[in-house]
Amino acid sequence: MKFISARLLFVGVALLSPTFGVSQSDPMPPSATQTQPSRSQPYPSSSSMQDSAPNSGDVGQVMKDKIFLRKAAQGGMAEVKLGQLATQKGSSEDVKAFGQKMVDDHTKLNNDMAPIADSMGIRLPKDLSKEDQAEYDKLNGLSGNDFDMEYLSCMVKDHHKDQRDFRQEAVSTTDPTLQAAVANGAKVIHEHTVMVDKLAREKGVPVPQHGGNKTAPAPTS
């Protein structure tokens, strides 16, 4: 009886001991290498992730800049080629003089834009577009007043469109070098637009009304 009581007492003490329950039920705690993150591979902070992420707005604007430069170079080349034709085939001194101004001014604008396009990795066109080539061929087949009327009509349409494009690019681009070149180009093209509108009205060629795309009717004699 004393032996049995002693065994029961020993079991009771063991069950009440806190270390007995822990050792039997608690799993082995994870090692330090499992719980501690490696110091050599820290998690990136949210700010560093934001800095490294590409800005979609900037990328979109760069694409717009590249498209604009290609179109401007293509249009400038056409202005030079058609201007050279006007100096040869124009029936009036005013048309010939305007054609020469197109050659001089657009050659300079093209030269100003070329280094910027090169720095952006843009390969500029070397030939006229199909539309510009078709216009060149059409003008080359005309002479006298018919040439003057067609040439001025083409120049009116092109310069009003170019004026809008240059003004939009000047306010949208974030590249300071391109912005300065485009702003200068917009001034030159505005001057051309005023000149060609005046010549067109004198020849009876319709010109767009200010503040819209509608063309004003040719004045009646």
Tab-separated table of C-alpha atoms in Angstrom:
chain	number	residue	atom	x	y	z
A	1	MET	CA	0.000	0.000	0.000
A	2	LYS	CA	2.779	2.447	0.769
A	3	PHE	CA	4.446	1.529	-2.508
A	4	ILE	CA	1.275	2.211	-4.530
A	5	SER	CA	0.683	5.534	-2.774
A	6	ALA	CA	4.211	6.606	-3.512
A	7	ARG	CA	3.789	5.853	-7.230
A	8	LEU	CA	0.518	7.779	-7.386
A	9	LEU	CA	2.124	10.739	-5.663
A	10	PHE	CA	5.012	10.729	-8.139
A	11	VAL	CA	2.657	10.649	-11.158
A	12	GLY	CA	0.582	13.477	-9.740
A	13	VAL	CA	3.606	15.684	-9.224
A	14	ALA	CA	4.824	14.951	-12.753
A	15	LEU	CA	1.467	15.869	-14.277
A	16	LEU	CA	1.353	19.147	-12.364
A	17	SER	CA	4.873	20.135	-13.440
A	18	PRO	CA	4.796	22.816	-16.254
A	19	THR	CA	7.875	21.435	-17.932
A	20	PHE	CA	6.282	18.022	-18.321
A	21	GLY	CA	3.381	19.291	-20.489
A	22	VAL	CA	5.621	21.475	-22.633
A	23	SER	CA	8.092	18.757	-23.386
A	24	GLN	CA	5.338	16.350	-24.402
A	25	SER	CA	3.037	18.658	-26.447
A	26	ASP	CA	5.074	21.614	-27.818
A	27	PRO	CA	6.849	21.042	-31.154
A	28	MET	CA	10.471	21.990	-31.547
A	29	PRO	CA	10.746	25.726	-32.189
A	30	PRO	CA	12.100	26.706	-35.619
A	31	SER	CA	15.774	27.439	-35.862
A	32	ALA	CA	17.102	30.974	-36.027
A	33	THR	CA	17.984	30.570	-39.691
A	34	GLN	CA	14.356	29.748	-40.471
A	35	THR	CA	12.814	32.692	-38.638
A	36	GLN	CA	15.304	35.473	-39.338
A	37	PRO	CA	15.381	36.975	-42.826
A	38	SER	CA	18.766	37.029	-44.546
A	39	ARG	CA	20.557	40.345	-44.154
A	40	SER	CA	22.120	39.978	-47.595
A	41	GLN	CA	18.694	40.027	-49.331
A	42	PRO	CA	16.613	42.811	-47.734
A	43	TYR	CA	13.105	43.457	-48.946
A	44	PRO	CA	12.888	46.544	-51.199
A	45	SER	CA	11.078	49.487	-49.740
A	46	SER	CA	7.947	50.835	-51.391
A	47	SER	CA	9.733	54.055	-52.314
A	48	SER	CA	12.555	52.242	-54.094
A	49	MET	CA	10.035	50.152	-56.024
A	50	GLN	CA	8.222	53.297	-57.095
A	51	ASP	CA	11.465	54.913	-58.200
A	52	SER	CA	12.469	51.944	-60.333
A	53	ALA	CA	9.041	51.434	-61.905
A	54	PRO	CA	8.637	53.087	-65.345
A	55	ASN	CA	6.297	56.057	-65.536
A	56	SER	CA	3.722	55.206	-68.191
A	57	GLY	CA	2.971	58.892	-68.757
A	58	ASP	CA	6.611	59.677	-69.528
A	59	VAL	CA	6.931	56.690	-71.839
A	60	GLY	CA	3.783	57.721	-73.702
A	61	GLN	CA	5.035	61.273	-74.165
A	62	VAL	CA	8.398	60.075	-75.467
A	63	MET	CA	6.557	58.006	-78.071
A	64	LYS	CA	4.516	61.059	-79.062
A	65	ASP	CA	7.725	63.095	-79.363
A	66	LYS	CA	9.250	60.491	-81.664
A	67	ILE	CA	6.145	60.339	-83.856
A	68	PHE	CA	6.058	64.125	-84.056
A	69	LEU	CA	9.723	64.349	-85.073
A	70	ARG	CA	9.273	61.808	-87.846
A	71	LYS	CA	6.193	63.574	-89.184
A	72	ALA	CA	7.851	66.988	-88.935
A	73	ALA	CA	10.900	65.738	-90.841
A	74	GLN	CA	8.697	64.131	-93.488
A	75	GLY	CA	6.626	67.290	-93.899
A	76	GLY	CA	9.683	69.545	-93.899
A	77	MET	CA	11.249	67.492	-96.675
A	78	ALA	CA	8.076	67.894	-98.744
A	79	GLU	CA	8.042	71.665	-98.169
A	80	VAL	CA	11.603	71.877	-99.512
A	81	LYS	CA	10.920	69.719	-102.582
A	82	LEU	CA	7.684	71.499	-103.466
A	83	GLY	CA	9.311	74.863	-102.813
A	84	GLN	CA	12.093	74.034	-105.264
A	85	LEU	CA	9.428	73.160	-107.829
A	86	ALA	CA	7.653	76.476	-107.184
A	87	THR	CA	10.833	78.466	-107.851
A	88	GLN	CA	11.033	76.791	-111.254
A	89	LYS	CA	7.386	76.560	-112.368
A	90	GLY	CA	5.611	79.411	-110.538
A	91	SER	CA	3.951	81.890	-112.899
A	92	SER	CA	4.230	84.855	-110.509
A	93	GLU	CA	7.185	86.310	-108.657
A	94	ASP	CA	5.246	86.117	-105.376
A	95	VAL	CA	4.773	82.362	-105.730
A	96	LYS	CA	8.421	81.881	-106.695
A	97	ALA	CA	9.568	83.983	-103.734
A	98	PHE	CA	7.340	82.037	-101.359
A	99	GLY	CA	8.684	78.779	-102.740
A	100	GLN	CA	12.261	79.920	-102.094
A	101	LYS	CA	11.362	80.898	-98.547
A	102	MET	CA	9.981	77.410	-97.991
A	103	VAL	CA	13.273	75.940	-99.191
A	104	ASP	CA	15.372	78.167	-96.925
A	105	ASP	CA	13.254	78.058	-93.761
A	106	HIS	CA	12.334	74.366	-93.812
A	107	THR	CA	15.900	73.337	-94.591
A	108	LYS	CA	16.966	75.188	-91.445
A	109	LEU	CA	14.134	73.706	-89.366
A	110	ASN	CA	15.031	70.210	-90.561
A	111	ASN	CA	18.676	70.794	-89.644
A	112	ASP	CA	17.659	72.027	-86.180
A	113	MET	CA	15.487	68.962	-85.544
A	114	ALA	CA	17.933	66.363	-86.895
A	115	PRO	CA	20.346	66.298	-83.881
A	116	ILE	CA	17.421	66.003	-81.464
A	117	ALA	CA	15.973	63.102	-83.434
A	118	ASP	CA	19.405	61.453	-83.537
A	119	SER	CA	19.799	61.753	-79.761
A	120	MET	CA	16.433	59.969	-79.347
A	121	GLY	CA	17.463	57.161	-81.685
A	122	ILE	CA	15.025	58.141	-84.443
A	123	ARG	CA	15.821	57.221	-88.026
A	124	LEU	CA	14.432	60.067	-90.105
A	125	PRO	CA	12.834	59.378	-93.506
A	126	LYS	CA	14.902	60.057	-96.607
A	127	ASP	CA	12.131	59.927	-99.210
A	128	LEU	CA	8.812	61.665	-99.675
A	129	SER	CA	5.709	59.935	-98.394
A	130	LYS	CA	3.336	58.461	-100.985
A	131	GLU	CA	0.929	61.360	-100.480
A	132	ASP	CA	3.643	64.003	-100.850
A	133	GLN	CA	5.120	62.251	-103.873
A	134	ALA	CA	1.689	62.179	-105.518
A	135	GLU	CA	1.319	65.930	-104.888
A	136	TYR	CA	4.787	66.574	-106.289
A	137	ASP	CA	3.985	64.598	-109.451
A	138	LYS	CA	0.684	66.437	-109.851
A	139	LEU	CA	2.334	69.856	-109.542
A	140	ASN	CA	5.138	68.852	-111.860
A	141	GLY	CA	2.557	68.244	-114.569
A	142	LEU	CA	1.021	71.735	-114.210
A	143	SER	CA	2.166	75.139	-115.392
A	144	GLY	CA	1.164	78.799	-115.291
A	145	ASN	CA	-1.762	79.854	-113.137
A	146	ASP	CA	-2.889	76.239	-112.693
A	147	PHE	CA	0.387	75.501	-110.944
A	148	ASP	CA	0.102	78.561	-108.706
A	149	MET	CA	-3.459	77.691	-107.657
A	150	GLU	CA	-2.629	74.071	-106.829
A	151	TYR	CA	0.612	74.923	-105.058
A	152	LEU	CA	-0.975	77.607	-102.885
A	153	SER	CA	-3.931	75.351	-102.068
A	154	CYS	CA	-1.504	72.631	-100.948
A	155	MET	CA	0.565	75.075	-98.880
A	156	VAL	CA	-2.533	76.506	-97.170
A	157	LYS	CA	-3.702	73.039	-96.129
A	158	ASP	CA	-0.259	71.860	-95.003
A	159	HIS	CA	0.652	74.959	-92.998
A	160	HIS	CA	-2.620	75.168	-91.095
A	161	LYS	CA	-2.190	71.517	-90.110
A	162	ASP	CA	1.494	71.969	-89.236
A	163	GLN	CA	0.687	75.027	-87.137
A	164	ARG	CA	-1.725	72.999	-84.985
A	165	ASP	CA	0.708	70.101	-84.665
A	166	PHE	CA	3.649	72.295	-83.637
A	167	ARG	CA	1.620	74.222	-81.077
A	168	GLN	CA	0.308	71.026	-79.496
A	169	GLU	CA	3.778	69.496	-79.321
A	170	ALA	CA	5.279	72.667	-77.837
A	171	VAL	CA	2.924	72.520	-74.843
A	172	SER	CA	2.893	68.732	-74.363
A	173	THR	CA	6.561	67.718	-74.591
A	174	THR	CA	8.610	67.629	-71.387
A	175	ASP	CA	11.974	67.595	-73.185
A	176	PRO	CA	13.391	71.144	-72.801
A	177	THR	CA	15.623	70.914	-75.886
A	178	LEU	CA	12.814	69.656	-78.090
A	179	GLN	CA	10.388	72.155	-76.597
A	180	ALA	CA	12.647	75.079	-77.526
A	181	ALA	CA	13.117	73.811	-81.089
A	182	VAL	CA	9.399	73.179	-81.551
A	183	ALA	CA	8.451	76.588	-80.148
A	184	ASN	CA	10.806	78.222	-82.635
A	185	GLY	CA	9.378	76.083	-85.427
A	186	ALA	CA	5.832	77.081	-84.474
A	187	LYS	CA	6.758	80.765	-84.880
A	188	VAL	CA	8.258	80.153	-88.321
A	189	ILE	CA	5.267	78.141	-89.498
A	190	HIS	CA	2.873	80.796	-88.205
A	191	GLU	CA	4.733	83.333	-90.336
A	192	HIS	CA	4.419	81.023	-93.347
A	193	THR	CA	0.701	80.550	-92.698
A	194	VAL	CA	0.036	84.287	-92.671
A	195	MET	CA	2.001	84.697	-95.910
A	196	VAL	CA	0.367	81.847	-97.806
A	197	ASP	CA	-3.140	82.834	-96.653
A	198	LYS	CA	-2.538	86.315	-98.092
A	199	LEU	CA	-1.260	84.940	-101.398
A	200	ALA	CA	-4.120	82.447	-101.596
A	201	ARG	CA	-6.767	85.125	-101.081
A	202	GLU	CA	-5.201	87.227	-103.798
A	203	LYS	CA	-5.367	84.247	-106.175
A	204	GLY	CA	-8.914	83.306	-105.156
A	205	VAL	CA	-7.848	80.130	-103.307
A	206	PRO	CA	-10.083	79.255	-100.291
A	207	VAL	CA	-8.382	79.474	-96.886
A	208	PRO	CA	-9.511	78.122	-93.473
A	209	GLN	CA	-11.437	80.549	-91.298
A	210	HIS	CA	-9.805	81.530	-88.018
A	211	GLY	CA	-10.960	79.413	-85.077
A	212	GLY	CA	-12.211	76.532	-87.191
A	213	ASN	CA	-11.498	74.112	-89.992
A	214	LYS	CA	-14.023	75.498	-92.436
A	215	THR	CA	-12.641	77.263	-95.468
A	216	ALA	CA	-13.643	80.761	-96.398
A	217	PRO	CA	-15.083	81.065	-99.905
A	218	ALA	CA	-12.830	82.557	-102.535
A	219	PRO	CA	-13.535	86.246	-103.123
A	220	THR	CA	-15.576	87.032	-106.216
A	221	SER	CA	-14.269	89.541	-108.700
